[in-house]
Amino acid sequence: MPNGLAYLMLLIWPLVCLILFRTQKLDRALIWSILGGYLFLPPLAEFNLPLVPAMDKTSIPNLSVLLILLFGVKYRVNLWPDARLAQLLVAGLVLSAIPTVLTNSDPIIFEVLRNTDPIVFMVDQLPGQSVRDIGSVLIAQLLSLVPFLLARQFLATESGLRELLTAFMVGALIYSVPSLIEIRLSPQMNVWIYGFFQHSFEQMMRDGGFRPIVFLPHGLWLALFVCTGLIAAAGLARVAEPERRLRGFCVVAYLAVLLVLCKSLASLAYGMVLTPLVLFAPLRWQVRLALLFAVVAVVYPMLRNFQLIPLDAIIAQAEAINPARAQSLEYRFNNEEQLLARAAEKPLFGWGGWGRSLIRDGETGQILSIPDGRWIIIFGTFGWLGYICEFGLLALPLAMLALYMRRHGEAALSPLVAPLCLILGVTMVDMLLNATLTPLTWLTAGALLGHAERLMPRGAAAPRHALGQTAMSRTRAEGKRTVL
C-alpha cells in the first residue's frame, strides 16, 4: 500500500515539470520531466478519477509537459506528424479504441452449474464496455503518445538527439547509486521511501544475490534501462573530442559492470553485442541491424500464428546457457499459446481492457495465464489494428532512416542517430518478451521520426544533416520562449 509520500510525489510532479521548463532549455526540460517521472515517481500508485484514465507515474508527466507546452510556452505546438504513414498510424492507434469498445459491450460471466438454464448461478463477471468508456480509452491512448509527438517536434535536431543520449547516460549513472545499494542490501528502496514493494520479492533474487528494481515495475525494466544508458554512453564516447574520450570509455566500462550486476540475461546479451558495434562498427551496420530488430518485432505475431517460430530449438538453446532461464522462457511461450488462442476469438479489434483478454477459470474468474510480452498485451487488447499501428509507429522511423541512408550514403546521417536506432530496435525486440514499452521508448521513436522528417521533407529534396544545427533553430521563428 503506497504511503502519503507516494501520492504527494504524484501531486507535486507537475510543479517539478514547470520548474524544469523555467530553468532549463526546452529540450532538456522535456526529456527530464518524462525521464525523471519514470525513474523516481512511485510505481503502482495512482489516482483513479471517473471517466478518465488512471493518473500515475506515466500519465502525470505526459499530461504535465503537454499542458505546459500548450499554455505555458510561446511556441506553436504541432502534434501532427508530417509523414503521411505516421499520420495514418497515429490516427489508427488512437482511434482503435472506438471499434474495440463497441465490439466488447457484452459482460464476461463466471458461473457454476452451467447446464441449468434458465437459472444462472453467477459467481462473478467482467463488465462489458459502453460508449462512455470510449472517451477514457481515447484519452489514455493519446496520453501515451505525448512523448512521441512532442519529441518529434522538439528533439529532432542534432542538439536534441545529443541531449537525449546524454540524459539516458546520466540517468543510468544516477540510478547506479540506489541500484548498487539494492544489489548489496536487497531491493528495499521503494519500501523505505514509498512504503511498499511493487513486485514479487522472489523474482528479485538471482544467483545467490539480488537484482535491483529501485522505483521501476520490475528488475528487468531496470536492467533494460541500464543497457540503454550503456549504449548511449558508447555512442557519445565514439563522437567525443579526443581529450574527453578516455572519460567516455570509463563511463562505458562502469555501466557495463553495472549491467552484469543487474543479472538479466537478455539485457546483458543486448549490451554485450551492441556496445562494441556502437563503438566500432560503421553506422550503416547499426541502422540496418536496428531495422532488422524492428522487422522481427513487427512480424513475430504473424510467424507465431503460422507456427513458424522454432520454439523448441529456442528453448533448447536457452537451456544450454542457463536451465533456469530456459524454464522461464518455456513458461512464457506456453502462456503466449493460450493467450493467442484467446485473442483469435476477436482478432481484429481485441477484447478491450479490464483483463478481458486474459485466460480465466470459467467458474471462479481466477486468472490462469499472465501476459509478459507487450506484443501479446496489445494484440489481445486492441487486436491486429492496435498491434500494427503501435509496432508500425515504432518501426517507421527506423525504416525511414535506413531508406534515407540507402539513397544518400552513410555520410548523410548524423553519428548520433545510430545508437538511438539501436536503443529503439532492441527495445522492440525486448517487447516480445516483456512489457517494456515505456515513455522513454516513445521519446526515442519520436526524436528519430522528427529527424527523419527533417531529412526527408515531404515534397522537397532531402537535405543532408547539419551538425551545427541547434535544437531551437526550427522553433525560434515561431516566437520567443517565455514560460508563465
Short mmCIF file of C-alpha atoms in Angstrom, two decimals, residues 245-443:
data_model
loop_
_atom_site.label_atom_id
_atom_site.label_comp_id
_atom_site.label_asym_id
_atom_site.label_seq_id
_atom_site.Cartn_x
_atom_site.Cartn_y
_atom_site.Cartn_z
CA ARG A 245 37.22 10.13 -24.99
CA LEU A 246 39.00 8.37 -22.12
CA ARG A 247 36.41 9.61 -19.65
CA GLY A 248 33.68 8.38 -22.00
CA PHE A 249 35.20 4.90 -22.15
CA CYS A 250 35.40 4.84 -18.34
CA VAL A 251 31.67 5.55 -18.16
CA VAL A 252 31.04 2.74 -20.66
CA ALA A 253 33.09 0.32 -18.55
CA TYR A 254 31.30 1.34 -15.33
CA LEU A 255 27.82 0.89 -16.83
CA ALA A 256 28.88 -2.45 -18.34
CA VAL A 257 29.83 -3.71 -14.88
CA LEU A 258 26.51 -2.44 -13.50
CA LEU A 259 24.65 -4.26 -16.27
CA VAL A 260 26.36 -7.53 -15.30
CA LEU A 261 25.32 -6.96 -11.68
CA CYS A 262 21.69 -6.48 -12.75
CA LYS A 263 21.59 -10.24 -13.50
CA SER A 264 19.27 -10.05 -16.50
CA LEU A 265 20.37 -12.43 -19.24
CA ALA A 266 18.52 -10.74 -22.10
CA SER A 267 19.69 -7.19 -21.30
CA LEU A 268 23.22 -8.46 -20.71
CA ALA A 269 23.19 -10.13 -24.15
CA TYR A 270 21.93 -6.91 -25.74
CA GLY A 271 24.70 -4.91 -24.09
CA MET A 272 27.47 -7.37 -24.94
CA VAL A 273 26.51 -7.48 -28.61
CA LEU A 274 25.54 -3.86 -29.23
CA THR A 275 28.13 -1.90 -27.25
CA PRO A 276 31.10 -2.99 -29.43
CA LEU A 277 29.00 -2.27 -32.52
CA VAL A 278 28.21 1.26 -31.34
CA LEU A 279 31.87 1.90 -30.53
CA PHE A 280 33.49 0.49 -33.66
CA ALA A 281 31.06 -0.64 -36.39
CA PRO A 282 30.07 1.51 -39.39
CA LEU A 283 26.87 3.48 -38.96
CA ARG A 284 25.16 1.61 -41.80
CA TRP A 285 25.57 -1.69 -39.95
CA GLN A 286 23.99 -0.23 -36.83
CA VAL A 287 20.98 1.28 -38.61
CA ARG A 288 20.38 -1.89 -40.64
CA LEU A 289 20.59 -4.07 -37.54
CA ALA A 290 18.11 -1.80 -35.74
CA LEU A 291 15.74 -2.10 -38.70
CA LEU A 292 16.14 -5.89 -38.63
CA PHE A 293 15.17 -5.87 -34.94
CA ALA A 294 12.07 -3.82 -35.77
CA VAL A 295 11.04 -6.12 -38.63
CA VAL A 296 11.35 -9.17 -36.36
CA ALA A 297 9.18 -7.46 -33.73
CA VAL A 298 6.50 -6.49 -36.26
CA VAL A 299 6.20 -9.88 -37.98
CA TYR A 300 6.61 -12.02 -34.85
CA PRO A 301 2.86 -12.49 -34.15
CA MET A 302 2.26 -13.49 -37.76
CA LEU A 303 5.01 -16.09 -37.55
CA ARG A 304 3.62 -17.36 -34.23
CA ASN A 305 0.15 -17.69 -35.72
CA PHE A 306 1.52 -19.79 -38.56
CA GLN A 307 3.70 -21.88 -36.19
CA LEU A 308 6.88 -20.73 -37.96
CA ILE A 309 8.86 -19.83 -34.82
CA PRO A 310 11.09 -22.78 -33.74
CA LEU A 311 10.12 -22.60 -30.08
CA ASP A 312 11.66 -25.96 -29.13
CA ALA A 313 15.00 -25.02 -30.69
CA ILE A 314 14.99 -21.66 -28.89
CA ILE A 315 14.25 -23.32 -25.54
CA ALA A 316 16.98 -25.92 -26.13
CA GLN A 317 19.49 -23.18 -26.91
CA ALA A 318 18.48 -21.29 -23.78
CA GLU A 319 18.78 -24.44 -21.68
CA ALA A 320 22.36 -24.90 -22.86
CA ILE A 321 23.11 -21.42 -21.49
CA ASN A 322 21.00 -21.41 -18.32
CA PRO A 323 18.42 -24.14 -17.44
CA ALA A 324 16.53 -21.82 -15.07
CA ARG A 325 16.13 -19.17 -17.78
CA ALA A 326 15.06 -21.86 -20.25
CA GLN A 327 12.29 -22.91 -17.86
CA SER A 328 11.15 -19.30 -17.56
CA LEU A 329 11.17 -18.91 -21.34
CA GLU A 330 9.15 -22.10 -21.82
CA TYR A 331 6.58 -20.80 -19.31
CA ARG A 332 6.30 -17.57 -21.31
CA PHE A 333 5.81 -19.45 -24.58
CA ASN A 334 3.09 -21.63 -23.05
CA ASN A 335 1.31 -18.53 -21.78
CA GLU A 336 1.53 -16.96 -25.21
CA GLU A 337 -0.02 -20.02 -26.84
CA GLN A 338 -3.05 -19.78 -24.57
CA LEU A 339 -3.37 -16.02 -24.97
CA LEU A 340 -3.02 -16.29 -28.76
CA ALA A 341 -5.91 -18.74 -28.82
CA ARG A 342 -7.94 -16.29 -26.72
CA ALA A 343 -7.04 -13.35 -28.98
CA ALA A 344 -8.01 -15.38 -32.06
CA GLU A 345 -11.63 -15.19 -30.91
CA LYS A 346 -11.59 -11.42 -31.58
CA PRO A 347 -8.63 -10.90 -33.91
CA LEU A 348 -9.43 -7.53 -35.48
CA PHE A 349 -10.18 -5.25 -32.53
CA GLY A 350 -9.36 -7.37 -29.48
CA TRP A 351 -11.07 -7.85 -26.14
CA GLY A 352 -10.61 -4.38 -24.66
CA GLY A 353 -9.42 -3.58 -21.16
CA TRP A 354 -10.17 -4.77 -17.61
CA GLY A 355 -8.36 -8.05 -18.20
CA ARG A 356 -10.93 -9.35 -20.65
CA SER A 357 -8.22 -10.82 -22.89
CA LEU A 358 -6.74 -12.99 -20.12
CA ILE A 359 -7.32 -16.71 -19.59
CA ARG A 360 -9.56 -17.17 -16.55
CA ASP A 361 -11.21 -20.03 -14.72
CA GLY A 362 -14.78 -20.35 -16.06
CA GLU A 363 -16.27 -20.66 -12.57
CA THR A 364 -14.19 -18.51 -10.25
CA GLY A 365 -12.77 -15.94 -12.67
CA GLN A 366 -9.28 -16.58 -11.34
CA ILE A 367 -6.55 -15.54 -13.79
CA LEU A 368 -4.78 -18.61 -15.16
CA SER A 369 -2.38 -17.04 -17.65
CA ILE A 370 -0.26 -13.90 -17.25
CA PRO A 371 0.91 -11.97 -20.35
CA ASP A 372 4.57 -10.99 -20.28
CA GLY A 373 5.34 -9.50 -23.69
CA ARG A 374 3.98 -6.14 -24.75
CA TRP A 375 3.06 -7.63 -28.12
CA ILE A 376 0.60 -10.14 -26.69
CA ILE A 377 -0.91 -7.49 -24.39
CA ILE A 378 -1.62 -5.04 -27.21
CA PHE A 379 -2.68 -7.86 -29.53
CA GLY A 380 -5.17 -9.24 -27.02
CA THR A 381 -6.49 -5.81 -26.03
CA PHE A 382 -6.76 -3.99 -29.39
CA GLY A 383 -6.34 -6.82 -31.92
CA TRP A 384 -4.48 -6.58 -35.19
CA LEU A 385 -5.46 -2.93 -35.65
CA GLY A 386 -3.88 -1.79 -32.40
CA TYR A 387 -0.84 -4.04 -32.80
CA ILE A 388 0.02 -2.96 -36.35
CA CYS A 389 -0.46 0.71 -35.50
CA GLU A 390 1.65 0.62 -32.33
CA PHE A 391 4.54 -1.51 -33.55
CA GLY A 392 4.37 0.06 -37.01
CA LEU A 393 4.68 3.53 -35.48
CA LEU A 394 7.75 2.44 -33.53
CA ALA A 395 9.34 0.81 -36.57
CA LEU A 396 8.58 3.62 -39.02
CA PRO A 397 11.48 5.96 -38.03
CA LEU A 398 13.97 3.12 -38.45
CA ALA A 399 12.63 2.31 -41.91
CA MET A 400 12.73 5.97 -42.97
CA LEU A 401 16.30 6.47 -41.75
CA ALA A 402 17.50 3.24 -43.39
CA LEU A 403 15.87 4.33 -46.65
CA TYR A 404 17.50 7.75 -46.45
CA MET A 405 20.91 6.19 -45.77
CA ARG A 406 20.50 3.85 -48.72
CA ARG A 407 19.75 6.77 -51.04
CA HIS A 408 22.36 9.22 -49.77
CA GLY A 409 25.04 7.09 -48.16
CA GLU A 410 26.31 6.62 -44.62
CA ALA A 411 27.90 10.09 -44.51
CA ALA A 412 24.46 11.69 -44.82
CA LEU A 413 23.47 10.51 -41.33
CA SER A 414 24.50 12.02 -38.03
CA PRO A 415 26.61 9.62 -35.92
CA LEU A 416 24.17 10.28 -33.06
CA VAL A 417 21.33 8.60 -34.96
CA ALA A 418 22.78 5.08 -34.94
CA PRO A 419 22.87 4.45 -31.13
CA LEU A 420 19.33 5.79 -30.77
CA CYS A 421 18.22 3.47 -33.59
CA LEU A 422 19.76 0.50 -31.78
CA ILE A 423 18.14 1.55 -28.49
CA LEU A 424 14.74 1.65 -30.19
CA GLY A 425 15.30 -1.57 -32.14
CA VAL A 426 16.49 -3.63 -29.18
CA THR A 427 13.60 -2.33 -27.04
CA MET A 428 11.15 -3.54 -29.68
CA VAL A 429 12.77 -6.99 -29.57
CA ASP A 430 12.58 -6.98 -25.77
CA MET A 431 8.88 -6.14 -26.03
CA LEU A 432 8.39 -9.64 -27.42
CA LEU A 433 9.48 -10.97 -24.02
CA ASN A 434 8.47 -8.20 -21.60
CA ALA A 435 6.00 -5.31 -21.44
CA THR A 436 8.88 -2.82 -21.56
CA LEU A 437 7.17 -0.15 -23.64
CA THR A 438 7.89 3.00 -21.61
CA PRO A 439 7.71 6.77 -22.20
CA LEU A 440 11.45 6.61 -22.94
CA THR A 441 10.73 4.32 -25.91
CA TRP A 442 8.23 6.83 -27.26
CA LEU A 443 10.69 9.69 -26.71
#
